[in-house]
PDB file of C-alpha atoms in Angstrom:
ATOM      1  CA  GLN I 161       0.190  -6.883 -17.168  1.00  0.00           C
ATOM      2  CA  SER I 162       2.492  -6.071 -14.259  1.00  0.00           C
ATOM      3  CA  VAL I 163       1.667  -7.106 -10.689  1.00  0.00           C
ATOM      4  CA  LEU I 164       2.598  -3.528  -9.713  1.00  0.00           C
ATOM      5  CA  THR I 165       0.013  -1.291 -11.343  1.00  0.00           C
ATOM      6  CA  GLN I 166       0.849   2.244 -12.426  1.00  0.00           C
ATOM      7  CA  PRO I 167      -1.221   4.696 -14.487  1.00  0.00           C
ATOM      8  CA  PRO I 168       0.041   4.792 -18.084  1.00  0.00           C
ATOM      9  CA  SER I 169       0.445   8.561 -18.034  1.00  0.00           C
ATOM     10  CA  VAL I 170       0.120  11.688 -15.949  1.00  0.00           C
ATOM     11  CA  SER I 171       0.615  15.301 -16.906  1.00  0.00           C
ATOM     12  CA  GLY I 172       1.103  18.693 -15.357  1.00  0.00           C
ATOM     13  CA  ALA I 173       2.158  22.204 -16.209  1.00  0.00           C
ATOM     14  CA  PRO I 174       5.529  23.617 -15.205  1.00  0.00           C
ATOM     15  CA  GLY I 175       5.548  24.482 -11.527  1.00  0.00           C
ATOM     16  CA  GLN I 176       2.696  22.154 -10.692  1.00  0.00           C
ATOM     17  CA  ARG I 177       2.636  19.013  -8.554  1.00  0.00           C
ATOM     18  CA  VAL I 178       1.939  15.505  -9.827  1.00  0.00           C
ATOM     19  CA  THR I 179       1.641  12.153  -8.093  1.00  0.00           C
ATOM     20  CA  ILE I 180       2.230   8.735  -9.615  1.00  0.00           C
ATOM     21  CA  SER I 181       0.670   5.748  -7.895  1.00  0.00           C
ATOM     22  CA  CYS I 182       1.962   2.186  -7.685  1.00  0.00           C
ATOM     23  CA  THR I 183      -0.546  -0.399  -6.501  1.00  0.00           C
ATOM     24  CA  GLY I 184       0.669  -3.798  -5.388  1.00  0.00           C
ATOM     25  CA  THR I 185      -0.553  -6.717  -3.313  1.00  0.00           C
ATOM     26  CA  ASN I 186       0.073  -8.431  -0.001  1.00  0.00           C
ATOM     27  CA  SER I 187       2.933 -10.412  -1.515  1.00  0.00           C
ATOM     28  CA  ASN I 188       4.984  -7.362  -2.452  1.00  0.00           C
ATOM     29  CA  ILE I 189       4.382  -3.820  -1.177  1.00  0.00           C
ATOM     30  CA  GLY I 190       1.874  -5.036   1.396  1.00  0.00           C
ATOM     31  CA  ALA I 191       4.419  -7.515   2.736  1.00  0.00           C
ATOM     32  CA  ALA I 192       6.652  -4.579   3.703  1.00  0.00           C
ATOM     33  CA  TYR I 193       9.179  -5.052   0.934  1.00  0.00           C
ATOM     34  CA  ASP I 194      10.917  -1.822  -0.007  1.00  0.00           C
ATOM     35  CA  VAL I 195       9.710   0.224  -2.956  1.00  0.00           C
ATOM     36  CA  HIS I 196      12.160   1.954  -5.268  1.00  0.00           C
ATOM     37  CA  TRP I 197      11.532   4.424  -8.069  1.00  0.00           C
ATOM     38  CA  TYR I 198      13.418   4.917 -11.331  1.00  0.00           C
ATOM     39  CA  GLN I 199      13.360   7.645 -13.944  1.00  0.00           C
ATOM     40  CA  GLN I 200      13.961   6.780 -17.586  1.00  0.00           C
ATOM     41  CA  ILE I 201      14.327   9.584 -20.077  1.00  0.00           C
ATOM     42  CA  SER I 202      13.551   8.447 -23.604  1.00  0.00           C
ATOM     43  CA  GLY I 203      16.344   6.434 -25.165  1.00  0.00           C
ATOM     44  CA  ARG I 204      18.467   6.391 -22.034  1.00  0.00           C
ATOM     45  CA  ALA I 205      19.209   3.969 -19.226  1.00  0.00           C
ATOM     46  CA  PRO I 206      17.023   4.063 -16.119  1.00  0.00           C
ATOM     47  CA  LYS I 207      18.245   6.101 -13.159  1.00  0.00           C
ATOM     48  CA  LEU I 208      17.553   5.401  -9.497  1.00  0.00           C
ATOM     49  CA  LEU I 209      15.376   8.219  -8.201  1.00  0.00           C
ATOM     50  CA  ILE I 210      14.160   7.006  -4.791  1.00  0.00           C
ATOM     51  CA  PHE I 211      15.299   3.971  -2.823  1.00  0.00           C
ATOM     52  CA  THR I 212      13.823   2.191   0.176  1.00  0.00           C
ATOM     53  CA  ASN I 213      10.489   3.957   0.103  1.00  0.00           C
ATOM     54  CA  ASN I 214      11.555   7.603   0.486  1.00  0.00           C
ATOM     55  CA  ASN I 215      15.314   8.092   0.222  1.00  0.00           C
ATOM     56  CA  ARG I 216      16.971  10.128  -2.511  1.00  0.00           C
ATOM     57  CA  PRO I 217      20.429   9.258  -3.876  1.00  0.00           C
ATOM     58  CA  SER I 218      22.821  12.187  -3.894  1.00  0.00           C
ATOM     59  CA  GLY I 219      22.119  14.518  -6.780  1.00  0.00           C
ATOM     60  CA  VAL I 220      18.378  13.875  -6.954  1.00  0.00           C
ATOM     61  CA  PRO I 221      16.484  17.114  -6.267  1.00  0.00           C
ATOM     62  CA  ASP I 222      14.251  17.275  -3.208  1.00  0.00           C
ATOM     63  CA  ARG I 223      11.377  18.068  -5.565  1.00  0.00           C
ATOM     64  CA  PHE I 224      11.031  14.293  -5.756  1.00  0.00           C
ATOM     65  CA  SER I 225       9.560  12.416  -2.811  1.00  0.00           C
ATOM     66  CA  ALA I 226       7.759   9.146  -2.254  1.00  0.00           C
ATOM     67  CA  SER I 227       5.607   7.372   0.283  1.00  0.00           C
ATOM     68  CA  LYS I 228       4.222   3.941   0.991  1.00  0.00           C
ATOM     69  CA  SER I 229       1.091   2.778   2.753  1.00  0.00           C
ATOM     70  CA  GLY I 230      -0.471  -0.647   2.877  1.00  0.00           C
ATOM     71  CA  THR I 231      -0.277  -2.239  -0.549  1.00  0.00           C
ATOM     72  CA  SER I 232       0.442   1.010  -2.406  1.00  0.00           C
ATOM     73  CA  ALA I 233       3.194   3.517  -2.939  1.00  0.00           C
ATOM     74  CA  SER I 234       3.371   6.877  -4.649  1.00  0.00           C
ATOM     75  CA  LEU I 235       5.915   9.237  -6.140  1.00  0.00           C
ATOM     76  CA  THR I 236       5.320  12.981  -5.952  1.00  0.00           C
ATOM     77  CA  VAL I 237       7.044  15.623  -8.023  1.00  0.00           C
ATOM     78  CA  VAL I 238       6.588  19.266  -7.031  1.00  0.00           C
ATOM     79  CA  GLY I 239       7.620  22.320  -9.000  1.00  0.00           C
ATOM     80  CA  LEU I 240       7.468  20.418 -12.299  1.00  0.00           C
ATOM     81  CA  ARG I 241      10.170  21.236 -14.818  1.00  0.00           C
ATOM     82  CA  ALA I 242      10.458  20.357 -18.491  1.00  0.00           C
ATOM     83  CA  GLU I 243      13.418  18.098 -17.705  1.00  0.00           C
ATOM     84  CA  ASP I 244      11.177  15.902 -15.534  1.00  0.00           C
ATOM     85  CA  GLU I 245       9.448  14.585 -18.649  1.00  0.00           C
ATOM     86  CA  ALA I 246      10.269  10.873 -18.565  1.00  0.00           C
ATOM     87  CA  THR I 247       8.845   7.469 -17.739  1.00  0.00           C
ATOM     88  CA  TYR I 248       8.809   6.539 -14.060  1.00  0.00           C
ATOM     89  CA  TYR I 249       8.865   2.965 -12.745  1.00  0.00           C
ATOM     90  CA  CYS I 250       8.206   1.623  -9.286  1.00  0.00           C
ATOM     91  CA  GLN I 251       9.974  -1.574  -8.231  1.00  0.00           C
ATOM     92  CA  SER I 252       9.687  -4.004  -5.342  1.00  0.00           C
ATOM     93  CA  TYR I 253      10.153  -7.664  -4.470  1.00  0.00           C
ATOM     94  CA  ASP I 254       7.398 -10.274  -4.610  1.00  0.00           C
ATOM     95  CA  SER I 255       7.523 -13.258  -2.269  1.00  0.00           C
ATOM     96  CA  GLY I 256       5.021 -15.235  -4.340  1.00  0.00           C
ATOM     97  CA  LEU I 257       7.122 -14.914  -7.471  1.00  0.00           C
ATOM     98  CA  SER I 258      10.413 -14.987  -5.527  1.00  0.00           C
ATOM     99  CA  GLY I 259      11.653 -12.222  -7.734  1.00  0.00           C
ATOM    100  CA  VAL I 260      11.997  -8.542  -8.464  1.00  0.00           C
ATOM    101  CA  LEU I 261       9.022  -6.674  -9.917  1.00  0.00           C
ATOM    102  CA  PHE I 262       8.734  -3.475 -11.893  1.00  0.00           C
ATOM    103  CA  GLY I 263       5.552  -1.537 -12.398  1.00  0.00           C
ATOM    104  CA  GLY I 264       4.416  -1.011 -15.962  1.00  0.00           C
ATOM    105  CA  GLY I 265       5.750   2.549 -15.993  1.00  0.00           C
ATOM    106  CA  THR I 266       4.087   5.961 -16.026  1.00  0.00           C
ATOM    107  CA  GLN I 267       4.900   8.552 -18.659  1.00  0.00           C
ATOM    108  CA  LEU I 268       5.043  12.014 -17.157  1.00  0.00           C
ATOM    109  CA  VAL I 269       4.186  14.738 -19.650  1.00  0.00           C
ATOM    110  CA  VAL I 270       5.071  18.318 -18.804  1.00  0.00           C
ATOM    111  CA  LEU I 271       2.566  20.467 -20.630  1.00  0.00           C
TER     112      LEU I 271
ATOM    113  CA  GLN H 202      29.495   6.063  -8.359  1.00  0.00           C
ATOM    114  CA  GLY H 203      30.403   3.283 -10.737  1.00  0.00           C
ATOM    115  CA  GLN H 204      30.295   2.451 -14.397  1.00  0.00           C
ATOM    116  CA  LEU H 205      28.845  -0.525 -16.244  1.00  0.00           C
ATOM    117  CA  VAL H 206      29.371  -1.314 -19.925  1.00  0.00           C
ATOM    118  CA  GLU H 207      27.406  -4.119 -21.581  1.00  0.00           C
ATOM    119  CA  SER H 208      28.443  -5.966 -24.727  1.00  0.00           C
ATOM    120  CA  GLY H 209      27.635  -9.100 -26.676  1.00  0.00           C
ATOM    121  CA  GLY H 210      24.268  -8.212 -28.126  1.00  0.00           C
ATOM    122  CA  GLY H 211      23.330  -8.723 -31.740  1.00  0.00           C
ATOM    123  CA  VAL H 212      20.991 -10.511 -34.109  1.00  0.00           C
ATOM    124  CA  VAL H 213      20.515 -14.210 -33.391  1.00  0.00           C
ATOM    125  CA  GLN H 214      18.237 -16.876 -34.837  1.00  0.00           C
ATOM    126  CA  PRO H 215      15.427 -18.422 -32.799  1.00  0.00           C
ATOM    127  CA  GLY H 216      16.621 -21.353 -30.746  1.00  0.00           C
ATOM    128  CA  LYS H 217      20.208 -20.152 -30.685  1.00  0.00           C
ATOM    129  CA  SER H 218      22.331 -18.921 -27.796  1.00  0.00           C
ATOM    130  CA  LEU H 219      24.169 -15.753 -26.873  1.00  0.00           C
ATOM    131  CA  ARG H 220      26.374 -14.554 -24.032  1.00  0.00           C
ATOM    132  CA  LEU H 221      26.178 -11.000 -22.755  1.00  0.00           C
ATOM    133  CA  SER H 222      28.932  -9.361 -20.727  1.00  0.00           C
ATOM    134  CA  CYS H 223      28.919  -6.398 -18.390  1.00  0.00           C
ATOM    135  CA  ALA H 224      32.246  -4.814 -17.466  1.00  0.00           C
ATOM    136  CA  ALA H 225      32.219  -2.996 -14.144  1.00  0.00           C
ATOM    137  CA  SER H 226      34.545  -0.225 -13.035  1.00  0.00           C
ATOM    138  CA  ARG H 227      34.856   2.584 -10.506  1.00  0.00           C
ATOM    139  CA  PHE H 228      33.388   0.550  -7.655  1.00  0.00           C
ATOM    140  CA  ASN H 229      34.304  -2.538  -5.670  1.00  0.00           C
ATOM    141  CA  PHE H 230      32.530  -5.107  -7.851  1.00  0.00           C
ATOM    142  CA  LEU H 231      32.935  -8.036  -5.493  1.00  0.00           C
ATOM    143  CA  ASN H 232      31.018  -6.206  -2.756  1.00  0.00           C
ATOM    144  CA  PHE H 233      27.697  -5.963  -4.580  1.00  0.00           C
ATOM    145  CA  GLY H 234      24.980  -8.140  -6.019  1.00  0.00           C
ATOM    146  CA  MET H 235      24.222  -7.569  -9.682  1.00  0.00           C
ATOM    147  CA  HIS H 236      21.097  -7.678 -11.861  1.00  0.00           C
ATOM    148  CA  TRP H 237      20.108  -8.060 -15.462  1.00  0.00           C
ATOM    149  CA  VAL H 238      17.009  -6.144 -16.576  1.00  0.00           C
ATOM    150  CA  ARG H 239      15.615  -6.054 -20.104  1.00  0.00           C
ATOM    151  CA  GLN H 240      13.332  -3.767 -22.054  1.00  0.00           C
ATOM    152  CA  ALA H 241      11.547  -4.868 -25.204  1.00  0.00           C
ATOM    153  CA  PRO H 242      10.991  -2.198 -27.871  1.00  0.00           C
ATOM    154  CA  GLY H 243       8.385   0.285 -26.663  1.00  0.00           C
ATOM    155  CA  LYS H 244       7.777  -1.669 -23.460  1.00  0.00           C
ATOM    156  CA  GLY H 245       8.579  -1.319 -19.781  1.00  0.00           C
ATOM    157  CA  LEU H 246      11.379  -2.683 -17.646  1.00  0.00           C
ATOM    158  CA  ASP H 247      11.406  -6.445 -17.132  1.00  0.00           C
ATOM    159  CA  TRP H 248      13.648  -7.915 -14.447  1.00  0.00           C
ATOM    160  CA  VAL H 249      15.607 -10.964 -15.629  1.00  0.00           C
ATOM    161  CA  ALA H 250      17.983 -12.212 -12.937  1.00  0.00           C
ATOM    162  CA  VAL H 251      20.087 -11.347  -9.907  1.00  0.00           C
ATOM    163  CA  ILE H 252      23.299 -12.801  -8.513  1.00  0.00           C
ATOM    164  CA  SER H 253      24.767 -12.351  -5.045  1.00  0.00           C
ATOM    165  CA  PHE H 254      28.154 -10.732  -4.468  1.00  0.00           C
ATOM    166  CA  ASP H 255      29.949 -14.063  -4.372  1.00  0.00           C
ATOM    167  CA  GLY H 256      27.852 -15.860  -6.971  1.00  0.00           C
ATOM    168  CA  SER H 257      26.439 -18.315  -4.451  1.00  0.00           C
ATOM    169  CA  GLU H 258      22.821 -17.190  -4.891  1.00  0.00           C
ATOM    170  CA  LYS H 259      21.014 -16.667  -8.171  1.00  0.00           C
ATOM    171  CA  TYR H 260      17.371 -15.893  -8.857  1.00  0.00           C
ATOM    172  CA  TYR H 261      15.517 -15.683 -12.154  1.00  0.00           C
ATOM    173  CA  SER H 262      12.221 -14.447 -13.496  1.00  0.00           C
ATOM    174  CA  ASP H 263       9.825 -17.220 -14.457  1.00  0.00           C
ATOM    175  CA  SER H 264      10.049 -16.194 -18.114  1.00  0.00           C
ATOM    176  CA  VAL H 265      13.758 -17.050 -18.362  1.00  0.00           C
ATOM    177  CA  LYS H 266      14.208 -19.736 -15.693  1.00  0.00           C
ATOM    178  CA  GLY H 267      15.878 -22.788 -17.145  1.00  0.00           C
ATOM    179  CA  ARG H 268      16.999 -20.924 -20.287  1.00  0.00           C
ATOM    180  CA  PHE H 269      19.191 -18.073 -19.012  1.00  0.00           C
ATOM    181  CA  THR H 270      22.154 -18.309 -16.628  1.00  0.00           C
ATOM    182  CA  ILE H 271      23.637 -15.408 -14.711  1.00  0.00           C
ATOM    183  CA  SER H 272      27.244 -15.624 -13.564  1.00  0.00           C
ATOM    184  CA  ARG H 273      30.109 -13.404 -12.546  1.00  0.00           C
ATOM    185  CA  ASP H 274      33.900 -13.291 -12.542  1.00  0.00           C
ATOM    186  CA  ASN H 275      34.999 -11.180  -9.605  1.00  0.00           C
ATOM    187  CA  SER H 276      38.652 -11.406 -10.594  1.00  0.00           C
ATOM    188  CA  ASN H 277      37.811  -9.594 -13.848  1.00  0.00           C
ATOM    189  CA  ASN H 278      34.957  -7.378 -12.577  1.00  0.00           C
ATOM    190  CA  THR H 279      32.590  -8.857 -15.136  1.00  0.00           C
ATOM    191  CA  LEU H 280      28.981  -9.984 -15.035  1.00  0.00           C
ATOM    192  CA  TYR H 281      27.573 -12.406 -17.597  1.00  0.00           C
ATOM    193  CA  LEU H 282      24.223 -13.559 -18.884  1.00  0.00           C
ATOM    194  CA  HIS H 283      24.081 -16.719 -20.968  1.00  0.00           C
ATOM    195  CA  LEU H 284      20.908 -16.827 -23.044  1.00  0.00           C
ATOM    196  CA  THR H 285      19.749 -20.088 -24.644  1.00  0.00           C
ATOM    197  CA  SER H 286      16.688 -21.325 -26.543  1.00  0.00           C
ATOM    198  CA  LEU H 287      16.002 -17.767 -27.620  1.00  0.00           C
ATOM    199  CA  THR H 288      12.626 -16.714 -28.982  1.00  0.00           C
ATOM    200  CA  SER H 289      11.325 -13.488 -30.427  1.00  0.00           C
ATOM    201  CA  GLU H 290       9.940 -12.696 -26.960  1.00  0.00           C
ATOM    202  CA  ASP H 291      13.538 -12.301 -25.770  1.00  0.00           C
ATOM    203  CA  SER H 292      14.268  -9.443 -28.179  1.00  0.00           C
ATOM    204  CA  ALA H 293      15.091  -6.463 -26.000  1.00  0.00           C
ATOM    205  CA  VAL H 294      17.757  -4.115 -24.736  1.00  0.00           C
ATOM    206  CA  TYR H 295      19.500  -5.866 -21.874  1.00  0.00           C
ATOM    207  CA  PHE H 296      20.781  -3.691 -19.030  1.00  0.00           C
ATOM    208  CA  CYS H 297      23.086  -4.749 -16.234  1.00  0.00           C
ATOM    209  CA  ALA H 298      22.563  -2.940 -12.961  1.00  0.00           C
ATOM    210  CA  LYS H 299      24.413  -2.806  -9.667  1.00  0.00           C
ATOM    211  CA  GLY H 300      22.569  -3.753  -6.527  1.00  0.00           C
ATOM    212  CA  ARG H 301      22.707  -1.212  -3.741  1.00  0.00           C
ATOM    213  CA  THR H 302      23.853  -3.645  -1.092  1.00  0.00           C
ATOM    214  CA  ILE H 303      26.121  -6.618  -0.528  1.00  0.00           C
ATOM    215  CA  TYR H 304      23.336  -8.720   0.944  1.00  0.00           C
ATOM    216  CA  ALA H 305      20.000  -9.699  -0.565  1.00  0.00           C
ATOM    217  CA  PRO H 306      20.316  -7.507  -3.653  1.00  0.00           C
ATOM    218  CA  GLN H 307      16.832  -8.569  -4.740  1.00  0.00           C
ATOM    219  CA  TYR H 308      15.319  -6.386  -2.011  1.00  0.00           C
ATOM    220  CA  TYR H 309      17.211  -3.123  -2.086  1.00  0.00           C
ATOM    221  CA  GLY H 310      17.130  -1.579  -5.552  1.00  0.00           C
ATOM    222  CA  MET H 311      19.660  -0.852  -8.303  1.00  0.00           C
ATOM    223  CA  ASP H 312      21.783   2.277  -8.195  1.00  0.00           C
ATOM    224  CA  VAL H 313      24.062   2.067 -11.242  1.00  0.00           C
ATOM    225  CA  TRP H 314      22.935   1.064 -14.721  1.00  0.00           C
ATOM    226  CA  GLY H 315      24.749   0.423 -17.954  1.00  0.00           C
ATOM    227  CA  GLN H 316      23.591   1.780 -21.297  1.00  0.00           C
ATOM    228  CA  GLY H 317      22.371  -1.607 -22.459  1.00  0.00           C
ATOM    229  CA  THR H 318      23.073  -4.010 -25.285  1.00  0.00           C
ATOM    230  CA  ARG H 319      20.416  -4.899 -27.855  1.00  0.00           C
ATOM    231  CA  VAL H 320      19.437  -8.486 -28.589  1.00  0.00           C
ATOM    232  CA  THR H 321      17.277  -9.183 -31.624  1.00  0.00           C
ATOM    233  CA  VAL H 322      15.975 -12.697 -32.151  1.00  0.00           C
ATOM    234  CA  SER H 323      14.996 -13.129 -35.772  1.00  0.00           C
ATOM    235  CA  SER H 324      15.308 -15.659 -38.548  1.00  0.00           C
TER     236      SER H 324
END
């Protein structure tokens, strides 16, 4: 079980909005370490979606946004599209483990 | 943006060793920290190790500490992962990933990923 907890799955219809949560502790997100988000489409390599809490690399649509508060972070997707169907991972650093952490991943299903 | 190509995976017996390579191109390799991340079949991403831009700092996950060694050759733009004392728990696709920054790559995310190389530990 990952120290960063994500729901196993979320779903939404095309055009709708979904939010994926990432719950950490005071040794990672709560200690002000940056949170990053990755998108992994089935069978492919992960892709950086959001870095340093709420920054999008070039080429990532502004339909994707993220936030962080206390020991939690969240990723929001608005205007859902079929191509958004993928698994999404949050990632941070943990001072207790002295290492990088990934959340367990959330599968986004576009209905 | 950069390109990473992993190689060296395969089927290996428990207890044996393997060396993975990651060839980097289209970015200034010696200016960035680098990571290895693995993914067991049907499972999530599992961070393995990170190395600083100059190789002076290395950090490992508890699950591989003492068994795996990360290294780099900046003259050949190549990242390595030496895996020893392998068990079935190490079977996974191993990805190399570029850190976003020159300093403290463990904090700032990974912006370029390779396609991965598969390691299967089986007798």
